[in-house]
Structures are given as structure tokens and as C-alpha cells.
mmCIF file of C-alpha atoms in Angstrom:
data_model
loop_
_atom_site.group_PDB
_atom_site.id
_atom_site.type_symbol
_atom_site.label_atom_id
_atom_site.label_comp_id
_atom_site.label_asym_id
_atom_site.label_seq_id
_atom_site.Cartn_x
_atom_site.Cartn_y
_atom_site.Cartn_z
ATOM 1 C CA MET A 1 217.578 103.393 185.543
ATOM 2 C CA ASN A 2 218.516 106.847 186.620
ATOM 3 C CA LYS A 3 215.915 109.230 187.542
ATOM 4 C CA HIS A 4 216.778 112.866 187.658
ATOM 5 C CA THR A 5 214.500 115.034 189.515
ATOM 6 C CA CYS A 6 214.355 118.685 188.694
ATOM 7 C CA PHE A 7 213.172 121.128 191.190
ATOM 8 C CA PHE A 8 211.423 124.186 189.816
ATOM 9 C CA PRO A 9 210.404 126.688 192.448
ATOM 10 C CA THR A 10 206.949 127.991 192.120
ATOM 11 C CA ALA A 11 207.992 131.674 192.195
ATOM 12 C CA GLN A 12 211.385 133.361 192.113
ATOM 13 C CA ARG A 13 211.786 136.167 194.571
ATOM 14 C CA GLY A 14 214.927 138.014 193.264
ATOM 15 C CA SER A 15 216.062 139.198 196.677
ATOM 16 C CA VAL A 16 219.743 138.789 195.766
ATOM 17 C CA LEU A 17 219.300 141.135 192.817
ATOM 18 C CA ILE A 18 217.643 143.808 194.949
ATOM 19 C CA VAL A 19 220.294 143.585 197.686
ATOM 20 C CA SER A 20 223.071 143.761 195.055
ATOM 21 C CA LEU A 21 221.519 146.861 193.498
ATOM 22 C CA LEU A 22 221.223 148.558 196.889
ATOM 23 C CA ILE A 23 224.881 147.812 197.688
ATOM 24 C CA LEU A 24 225.892 149.150 194.256
ATOM 25 C CA ILE A 25 223.950 152.382 194.868
ATOM 26 C CA VAL A 26 225.545 152.858 198.304
ATOM 27 C CA MET A 27 229.047 152.221 196.909
ATOM 28 C CA SER A 28 228.396 154.688 194.056
ATOM 29 C CA LEU A 29 227.310 157.376 196.528
ATOM 30 C CA ILE A 30 230.426 156.786 198.639
ATOM 31 C CA GLY A 31 232.619 157.073 195.526
ATOM 32 C CA LEU A 32 230.940 160.292 194.382
ATOM 33 C CA THR A 33 231.278 161.822 197.841
ATOM 34 C CA ALA A 34 234.966 160.900 197.994
ATOM 35 C CA ALA A 35 235.593 162.444 194.558
ATOM 36 C CA ARG A 36 233.740 165.621 195.528
ATOM 37 C CA THR A 37 235.663 165.867 198.808
ATOM 38 C CA SER A 38 238.976 165.381 197.006
ATOM 39 C CA THR A 39 238.142 168.145 194.531
ATOM 40 C CA MET A 40 237.162 170.480 197.362
ATOM 41 C CA GLU A 41 240.405 169.753 199.228
ATOM 42 C CA GLU A 42 242.441 170.517 196.095
ATOM 43 C CA ARG A 43 240.674 173.849 195.691
ATOM 44 C CA MET A 44 241.219 174.674 199.363
ATOM 45 C CA ALA A 45 244.933 173.888 199.060
ATOM 46 C CA GLY A 46 245.189 176.067 195.946
ATOM 47 C CA ASN A 47 243.415 178.953 197.653
ATOM 48 C CA SER A 48 245.649 178.615 200.702
ATOM 49 C CA ARG A 49 248.746 178.739 198.488
ATOM 50 C CA ASP A 50 247.312 181.736 196.638
ATOM 51 C CA ARG A 51 246.718 183.588 199.898
ATOM 52 C CA GLY A 52 250.234 182.750 201.077
ATOM 53 C CA LEU A 53 251.677 184.272 197.897
ATOM 54 C CA ALA A 54 249.564 187.394 198.406
ATOM 55 C CA PHE A 55 250.778 187.691 202.007
ATOM 56 C CA GLU A 56 254.421 187.367 200.930
ATOM 57 C CA ALA A 57 253.890 189.989 198.237
ATOM 58 C CA SER A 58 252.374 192.389 200.785
ATOM 59 C CA GLU A 59 255.278 191.851 203.172
ATOM 60 C CA THR A 60 257.707 192.543 200.338
ATOM 61 C CA ALA A 61 255.938 195.812 199.550
ATOM 62 C CA LEU A 62 256.082 196.802 203.246
ATOM 63 C CA ARG A 63 259.834 196.208 203.317
ATOM 64 C CA ASP A 64 260.242 198.208 200.100
ATOM 65 C CA ALA A 65 258.261 201.134 201.547
ATOM 66 C CA GLU A 66 260.244 201.107 204.789
ATOM 67 C CA ALA A 67 263.489 201.055 202.799
ATOM 68 C CA TYR A 68 262.193 204.066 200.863
ATOM 69 C CA LEU A 69 261.426 205.883 204.116
ATOM 70 C CA ASN A 70 264.990 205.265 205.274
ATOM 71 C CA THR A 71 266.360 206.985 202.150
ATOM 72 C CA ILE A 72 264.311 210.193 202.062
ATOM 73 C CA VAL A 73 265.797 213.407 203.354
ATOM 74 C CA ALA A 74 262.611 215.420 204.021
ATOM 75 C CA ILE A 75 258.870 214.890 203.991
ATOM 76 C CA THR A 76 258.193 217.385 201.200
ATOM 77 C CA ASP A 77 257.274 214.575 198.761
ATOM 78 C CA PHE A 78 254.175 213.713 200.797
ATOM 79 C CA ASP A 79 251.719 215.863 198.866
ATOM 80 C CA GLY A 80 248.814 213.463 198.298
ATOM 81 C CA SER A 81 249.952 212.173 194.923
ATOM 82 C CA GLY A 82 251.822 209.126 193.755
ATOM 83 C CA GLY A 83 250.945 207.087 196.824
ATOM 84 C CA LEU A 84 252.589 209.526 199.252
ATOM 85 C CA TYR A 85 250.039 211.257 201.480
ATOM 86 C CA GLY A 86 250.757 214.103 203.848
ATOM 87 C CA GLU A 87 249.446 214.689 207.322
ATOM 88 C CA ASP A 88 246.594 216.925 206.121
ATOM 89 C CA ASP A 89 245.593 214.787 203.115
ATOM 90 C CA THR A 90 242.414 212.741 203.342
ATOM 91 C CA GLU A 91 242.861 209.096 204.171
ATOM 92 C CA PRO A 92 242.500 206.919 201.058
ATOM 93 C CA ASP A 93 239.969 204.086 200.941
ATOM 94 C CA TYR A 94 242.234 201.057 201.050
ATOM 95 C CA THR A 95 239.483 198.672 199.955
ATOM 96 C CA ALA A 96 238.669 200.545 196.739
ATOM 97 C CA ALA A 97 240.298 199.191 193.595
ATOM 98 C CA GLY A 98 241.022 202.695 192.277
ATOM 99 C CA THR A 99 243.199 203.443 195.283
ATOM 100 C CA TRP A 100 245.688 200.870 194.048
ATOM 101 C CA SER A 101 245.981 202.301 190.544
ATOM 102 C CA SER A 102 249.212 203.528 189.034
ATOM 103 C CA THR A 103 248.681 207.092 190.293
ATOM 104 C CA GLY A 104 247.237 206.300 193.726
ATOM 105 C CA SER A 105 250.005 204.034 194.985
ATOM 106 C CA VAL A 106 253.631 203.057 194.498
ATOM 107 C CA GLU A 107 254.494 199.827 192.695
ATOM 108 C CA TYR A 108 257.142 197.503 194.116
ATOM 109 C CA SER A 109 260.326 198.020 192.124
ATOM 110 C CA GLY A 110 261.622 194.436 192.188
ATOM 111 C CA THR A 111 260.294 191.194 190.758
ATOM 112 C CA ILE A 112 258.269 188.515 192.517
ATOM 113 C CA ASP A 113 257.625 185.124 190.954
ATOM 114 C CA GLY A 114 254.194 183.529 191.043
ATOM 115 C CA VAL A 115 252.048 186.616 191.615
ATOM 116 C CA ASN A 116 249.566 187.980 189.108
ATOM 117 C CA SER A 117 250.483 191.626 189.625
ATOM 118 C CA LYS A 118 253.221 193.447 191.498
ATOM 119 C CA PRO A 119 252.424 194.535 195.044
ATOM 120 C CA ARG A 120 251.800 198.203 195.728
ATOM 121 C CA TYR A 121 252.017 200.420 198.776
ATOM 122 C CA ILE A 122 250.782 203.740 200.127
ATOM 123 C CA ILE A 123 252.633 205.822 202.703
ATOM 124 C CA LYS A 124 250.801 208.390 204.818
ATOM 125 C CA HIS A 125 252.619 210.838 207.057
ATOM 126 C CA VAL A 126 250.624 210.520 210.271
ATOM 127 C CA GLY A 127 252.310 213.237 212.274
ATOM 128 C CA THR A 128 255.300 214.290 214.279
ATOM 129 C CA VAL A 129 255.918 213.064 217.805
ATOM 130 C CA THR A 130 257.987 215.277 220.061
ATOM 131 C CA GLY A 131 259.878 213.536 222.810
ATOM 132 C CA ASP A 132 262.823 213.898 225.092
ATOM 133 C CA SER A 133 265.743 211.572 225.594
ATOM 134 C CA ASP A 134 264.111 209.914 228.604
ATOM 135 C CA ASN A 135 261.302 208.221 226.688
ATOM 136 C CA LEU A 136 262.402 208.042 223.072
ATOM 137 C CA THR A 137 264.723 205.396 221.659
ATOM 138 C CA VAL A 138 264.960 205.377 217.886
ATOM 139 C CA SER A 139 268.506 204.575 216.897
ATOM 140 C CA GLY A 140 268.999 201.282 218.688
ATOM 141 C CA TYR A 141 269.946 199.657 221.928
ATOM 142 C CA GLY A 142 270.604 202.224 224.608
ATOM 143 C CA ALA A 143 271.395 205.041 222.190
ATOM 144 C CA TYR A 144 269.072 207.872 223.115
ATOM 145 C CA ARG A 145 268.395 210.810 220.861
ATOM 146 C CA SER A 146 266.069 213.633 221.576
ATOM 147 C CA GLY A 147 264.014 215.414 218.996
ATOM 148 C CA ASP A 148 261.037 215.019 216.752
ATOM 149 C CA VAL A 149 260.094 211.714 215.167
ATOM 150 C CA ASP A 150 257.971 211.690 212.037
ATOM 151 C CA THR A 151 255.593 208.748 212.008
ATOM 152 C CA PHE A 152 254.234 207.106 208.891
ATOM 153 C CA ARG A 153 251.531 204.550 208.224
ATOM 154 C CA VAL A 154 252.533 202.150 205.475
ATOM 155 C CA THR A 155 249.755 200.145 203.818
ATOM 156 C CA ALA A 156 250.687 197.434 201.339
ATOM 157 C CA ARG A 157 248.501 195.367 199.030
ATOM 158 C CA GLY A 158 249.636 192.127 197.464
ATOM 159 C CA THR A 159 247.929 189.640 195.185
ATOM 160 C CA GLY A 160 248.531 185.957 194.734
ATOM 161 C CA ALA A 161 248.568 183.918 191.550
ATOM 162 C CA THR A 162 245.129 185.390 190.827
ATOM 163 C CA ASP A 163 243.734 188.831 191.569
ATOM 164 C CA THR A 164 240.996 187.304 193.725
ATOM 165 C CA ALA A 165 243.459 186.627 196.555
ATOM 166 C CA THR A 166 244.495 189.958 198.055
ATOM 167 C CA VAL A 167 246.147 190.789 201.358
ATOM 168 C CA LEU A 168 246.360 194.240 202.949
ATOM 169 C CA LEU A 169 249.026 194.840 205.584
ATOM 170 C CA GLN A 170 249.739 197.966 207.608
ATOM 171 C CA SER A 171 252.710 199.007 209.675
ATOM 172 C CA HIS A 172 253.774 202.161 211.460
ATOM 173 C CA PHE A 173 257.238 203.540 210.927
ATOM 174 C CA GLY A 174 259.042 206.295 212.787
ATOM 175 C CA ARG A 175 262.059 208.246 211.637
ATOM 176 C CA GLN A 176 264.034 211.274 212.725
ATOM 177 C CA PHE A 177 265.191 213.726 210.075
#
């Protein structure tokens, strides 16, 4: 005759269930943290790209303004309107949004892909520097010219794919007339 003995513990403790639940909670927290970190990294990469576009747009506007300065014949256009400020005009507030309106600045004439709005620039005639041929080189390597040099401050503002990414760049430009 076969006798089967059954063993029934007096009380079950359930420690495996508790340990499994704790491991599940820890793994869930690790997964949520990884997802949150991944989302943050994607946003950071997008913002970095947006800022890069804004920087390129500002550089393009600077080049456009300097090309404009190379084509003018006299400084009579610098009367404080249309983004062209004279030596005696008050300095515009470059951080104010109204400064970069259609009447307060000059819009870049070309096209740029990927930016929300075209870059703009402001040119201010800073003054005239008088020099002699010993300390003034403006036309290139070893070619000395004496005379007055008009200096300009060019400020350009570019935006990225959104208007929240903006870059302001400034350069100084000198030219003899």
C-alpha cells in the first residue's frame, strides 16, 4: 500500500511575492527615468540645432550688411531710419523686440531655409578715424593708404526654426570713401 504524505505548512509567509513586487517597482522606476532622460536629451538636441540655425542666420545678416557697406558711396543714408543710424543718433536697444521691426532694421534680402523669420540687421555709423599711412592699413597686404576711415557697428539678429531661439552678433567695419 502506498502512503502519500502531504505536507501543509502551518503559515505561508509570501516573501517571494514581496521581493518580486519590490524588484518590479525598482525596474519601473528605472524605465521611467530612462524615458524621461531620453525625452530631455531629444529636447536639448532640438534646442541646440535651433540655436545653430539662429547663429547661421545672424552670420548671414552680418555678411549682407558688410556687403551693403562695400557698395555705398557716402554716409548720407545714415539718418536714424530704416536700420541705418548716424553718428549722432541714439543707440537702439538691441534687446527690444520693436527694434527689429520692419522700420527699425533692414531685412536680409536672400532666402534661408529652416528659419522662422528672415534675419535682420542694424548699421550704426560710429565715427571717423583719421590716420596716416604709417599706422593705417585698409586695402590689404602692404598697401598703405592715408586718410579718414569711417567705422560702423553692425548688429545682426537671427532666429532659428522658432522665434524663441535668437542670436545677436556684432561686428565693426571700417571703410574709406
